[in-house]
Amino acid sequence: MILLSVFLAFNFIGFTVGNECPTGWTFNPDTSECYTFSARLFTFDESVQYCNSIGGKSVSISSYSERDALVALTKTNILQPWLGAKRNTTTNKFYNLDGTYFYTLMWTTNEPSVNGDCVTFKGASPSGLQVTQCYQLQPAFCKQTPALCNSAVIGGPNTWSGTFQSPGYPIQYYNNLDCRYLINSPNNTFITVTFYPFLIEEWYDSVDIYEGNSTSYANWIGHSGRGFESSGNMMNVRFKTNYAITDKGWLATWKAKKDMPVITQSGTNGTMTSPNYPNNYDTYDEQVYQISVAYGMQVNLTIDDFRTESKYDYLNIYNSSVQSNNTLVYTLSGTSVAPFNWISPRSYMSMKFVSDGLIQYKGWHAFWSYC
């Protein structure tokens, strides 16, 4: 090994400098990898050992976007750095040391030649891979994957709410992410989560929500939307990004909700309200109400105050004690409902109030009697 007597000029076009990488490494936002060159020259085998010794590995090109990043890194270098690739002398085929796919269309002009079994990278035009004798002395070229994901276990047996966010929010998240967030809430609760703001590359970057401690399709709840809820006290959120185009990301707010028992009234008259009335109802309420009067009588229902988020928060009225599409009579929503009056055809009826994960209002107030 000899000390380089020439200056390696690094041209980090399009790079952002942050604390994603250890000191001496440079982060590339297109590949979400950290890169560094050695200040000494090594043989091929020595370069592999050097990269391993500093917590990385020899650079193997895993995509065309990484190839473009390497061109920007090396196009003004005087000496071509080693890549983590070599020839299998039995099959005469080249392969990447890390097991990733070897791109045979990335050779520079008139390559691959028979002048060696190892590979360096030529950044100057025409750029590409170049066959090199393994005993030659070249700079080591190393990379390591930084811990960009802020994956976490969130909540706990005594925690009822919180927030979490995409890496880099509110500035910009990274490419090639696969982040997991496991939310736990107290026993006998379920979990609601809403995303706002929500700015990601459409179709290619995604947030998927799963029931319980799993990311299997059988446990899938939903994908990148207004908000979601679990049926139990555990939810798994997975954020995946591809190799190109990023955005500001998202902020998620989660809450634990108590299971809401059915509210039942019977007799000659009574009153019913949305949860918390006259204060605002909560997100993801799903409260069922049942009313019954003496056999042969009917329920006379009057709503004298009603304010909900139009279309998304609503009160369903059923002509039965069973809530189904077949028994649904009215769906009330918005701010122009009251006054409202309805007489049931039977001596019993039911209602269900549902709210989503965004805007909340004061809700509604109703009174009933028999007739």
Short mmCIF file of C-alpha atoms in Angstrom, two decimals, residues 46-188:
data_model
loop_
_atom_site.label_atom_id
_atom_site.label_comp_id
_atom_site.label_asym_id
_atom_site.label_seq_id
_atom_site.Cartn_x
_atom_site.Cartn_y
_atom_site.Cartn_z
CA GLU A 46 -7.00 -5.38 0.31
CA SER A 47 -9.73 -2.93 -0.73
CA VAL A 48 -12.43 -5.42 0.27
CA GLN A 49 -10.79 -5.90 3.67
CA TYR A 50 -10.43 -2.15 4.12
CA CYS A 51 -14.12 -1.46 3.48
CA ASN A 52 -15.12 -4.20 5.91
CA SER A 53 -12.77 -2.80 8.56
CA ILE A 54 -14.46 0.62 8.54
CA GLY A 55 -18.00 -0.75 8.82
CA GLY A 56 -18.92 -0.85 5.14
CA LYS A 57 -18.48 -3.00 2.07
CA SER A 58 -17.02 -2.57 -1.39
CA VAL A 59 -19.38 -0.73 -3.71
CA SER A 60 -21.43 -3.03 -5.93
CA ILE A 61 -23.79 -1.23 -8.31
CA SER A 62 -27.35 -2.25 -7.46
CA SER A 63 -29.32 -0.01 -9.87
CA TYR A 64 -28.98 2.45 -12.72
CA SER A 65 -29.66 5.30 -10.30
CA GLU A 66 -26.64 4.15 -8.29
CA ARG A 67 -24.55 4.05 -11.46
CA ASP A 68 -25.49 7.69 -12.12
CA ALA A 69 -24.57 8.58 -8.55
CA LEU A 70 -21.16 6.93 -8.95
CA VAL A 71 -20.52 8.88 -12.15
CA ALA A 72 -21.11 12.11 -10.21
CA LEU A 73 -18.77 10.91 -7.48
CA THR A 74 -15.88 9.80 -9.67
CA LYS A 75 -15.93 11.68 -12.97
CA THR A 76 -13.09 14.02 -11.89
CA ASN A 77 -11.05 11.35 -10.08
CA ILE A 78 -7.57 10.71 -11.44
CA LEU A 79 -7.55 7.07 -10.32
CA GLN A 80 -10.44 4.65 -10.82
CA PRO A 81 -11.65 3.06 -7.56
CA TRP A 82 -12.28 -0.63 -7.02
CA LEU A 83 -15.79 -2.01 -7.19
CA GLY A 84 -17.01 -5.06 -5.29
CA ALA A 85 -17.19 -7.19 -8.42
CA LYS A 86 -14.94 -9.75 -10.12
CA ARG A 87 -14.85 -12.52 -12.70
CA ASN A 88 -15.70 -16.13 -11.92
CA THR A 89 -12.76 -17.79 -13.65
CA THR A 90 -14.70 -21.05 -14.01
CA THR A 91 -17.76 -19.63 -15.78
CA ASN A 92 -15.99 -16.51 -17.11
CA LYS A 93 -18.94 -14.44 -15.83
CA PHE A 94 -18.69 -11.40 -13.58
CA TYR A 95 -20.61 -11.14 -10.31
CA ASN A 96 -21.11 -8.73 -7.41
CA LEU A 97 -19.53 -9.72 -4.11
CA ASP A 98 -22.66 -8.80 -2.15
CA GLY A 99 -24.87 -11.10 -4.22
CA THR A 100 -26.84 -8.35 -5.97
CA TYR A 101 -27.56 -8.54 -9.69
CA PHE A 102 -24.57 -7.75 -11.90
CA TYR A 103 -25.55 -5.36 -14.70
CA THR A 104 -23.79 -6.50 -17.87
CA LEU A 105 -24.81 -3.36 -19.78
CA MET A 106 -22.79 -1.00 -17.58
CA TRP A 107 -19.37 -1.64 -19.12
CA THR A 108 -17.44 1.25 -20.61
CA THR A 109 -16.34 1.16 -24.25
CA ASN A 110 -14.55 -2.05 -25.40
CA GLU A 111 -15.21 -3.83 -22.11
CA PRO A 112 -15.17 -6.41 -20.66
CA SER A 113 -11.65 -7.19 -21.80
CA VAL A 114 -9.39 -10.08 -20.82
CA ASN A 115 -6.97 -7.75 -19.01
CA GLY A 116 -7.80 -8.93 -15.51
CA ASP A 117 -10.48 -10.47 -13.35
CA CYS A 118 -11.43 -7.53 -11.11
CA VAL A 119 -13.45 -4.37 -11.78
CA THR A 120 -12.90 -0.64 -11.30
CA PHE A 121 -15.29 2.21 -12.09
CA LYS A 122 -14.50 4.82 -14.73
CA GLY A 123 -16.39 8.04 -14.01
CA ALA A 124 -15.06 10.10 -16.91
CA SER A 125 -16.86 9.78 -20.24
CA PRO A 126 -17.39 7.18 -21.58
CA SER A 127 -18.16 6.06 -18.04
CA GLY A 128 -18.75 2.52 -16.87
CA LEU A 129 -17.17 -0.64 -15.53
CA GLN A 130 -13.63 -1.51 -16.55
CA VAL A 131 -11.74 -4.79 -16.14
CA THR A 132 -8.56 -4.34 -14.08
CA GLN A 133 -5.79 -6.65 -12.89
CA CYS A 134 -6.57 -7.58 -9.28
CA TYR A 135 -2.99 -6.86 -8.13
CA GLN A 136 -3.06 -3.25 -9.29
CA LEU A 137 -3.13 -0.49 -6.66
CA GLN A 138 -6.32 1.58 -6.77
CA PRO A 139 -8.42 3.49 -4.18
CA ALA A 140 -10.94 1.47 -2.20
CA PHE A 141 -14.54 2.55 -2.79
CA CYS A 142 -16.82 1.72 0.15
CA LYS A 143 -20.48 2.12 0.99
CA GLN A 144 -22.74 1.47 3.94
CA THR A 145 -26.48 1.75 4.44
CA PRO A 146 -27.29 4.35 7.10
CA ALA A 147 -30.05 3.89 9.66
CA LEU A 148 -32.49 6.21 7.89
CA CYS A 149 -35.67 4.62 9.22
CA ASN A 150 -37.03 5.90 12.50
CA SER A 151 -38.82 2.59 13.05
CA ALA A 152 -40.14 2.27 16.58
CA VAL A 153 -42.44 0.52 19.02
CA ILE A 154 -44.94 3.20 20.02
CA GLY A 155 -47.35 3.53 22.91
CA GLY A 156 -47.75 1.00 25.70
CA PRO A 157 -50.19 -0.20 28.37
CA ASN A 158 -50.60 3.29 29.84
CA THR A 159 -50.33 5.43 26.69
CA TRP A 160 -53.46 6.65 24.94
CA SER A 161 -52.18 8.86 22.13
CA GLY A 162 -49.12 10.11 20.30
CA THR A 163 -47.57 11.09 16.99
CA PHE A 164 -44.93 9.67 14.66
CA GLN A 165 -43.62 10.79 11.30
CA SER A 166 -41.78 9.76 8.18
CA PRO A 167 -37.97 10.08 8.23
CA GLY A 168 -36.87 13.61 7.34
CA TYR A 169 -40.33 15.15 7.85
CA PRO A 170 -41.20 17.98 7.21
CA ILE A 171 -38.30 18.53 4.80
CA GLN A 172 -37.99 15.35 2.72
CA TYR A 173 -37.91 11.59 3.18
CA TYR A 174 -35.44 9.26 1.50
CA ASN A 175 -35.49 6.71 -1.31
CA ASN A 176 -35.35 2.94 -0.72
CA LEU A 177 -36.98 2.96 2.72
CA ASP A 178 -38.81 0.13 4.45
CA CYS A 179 -39.82 1.52 7.86
CA ARG A 180 -42.09 -0.14 10.44
CA TYR A 181 -44.02 1.42 13.33
CA LEU A 182 -45.70 -0.91 15.82
CA ILE A 183 -48.38 0.81 17.92
CA ASN A 184 -49.57 -0.67 21.22
CA SER A 185 -52.47 0.70 23.28
CA PRO A 186 -54.04 -0.26 26.63
CA ASN A 187 -56.05 -3.47 26.95
CA ASN A 188 -59.68 -3.39 25.80
#
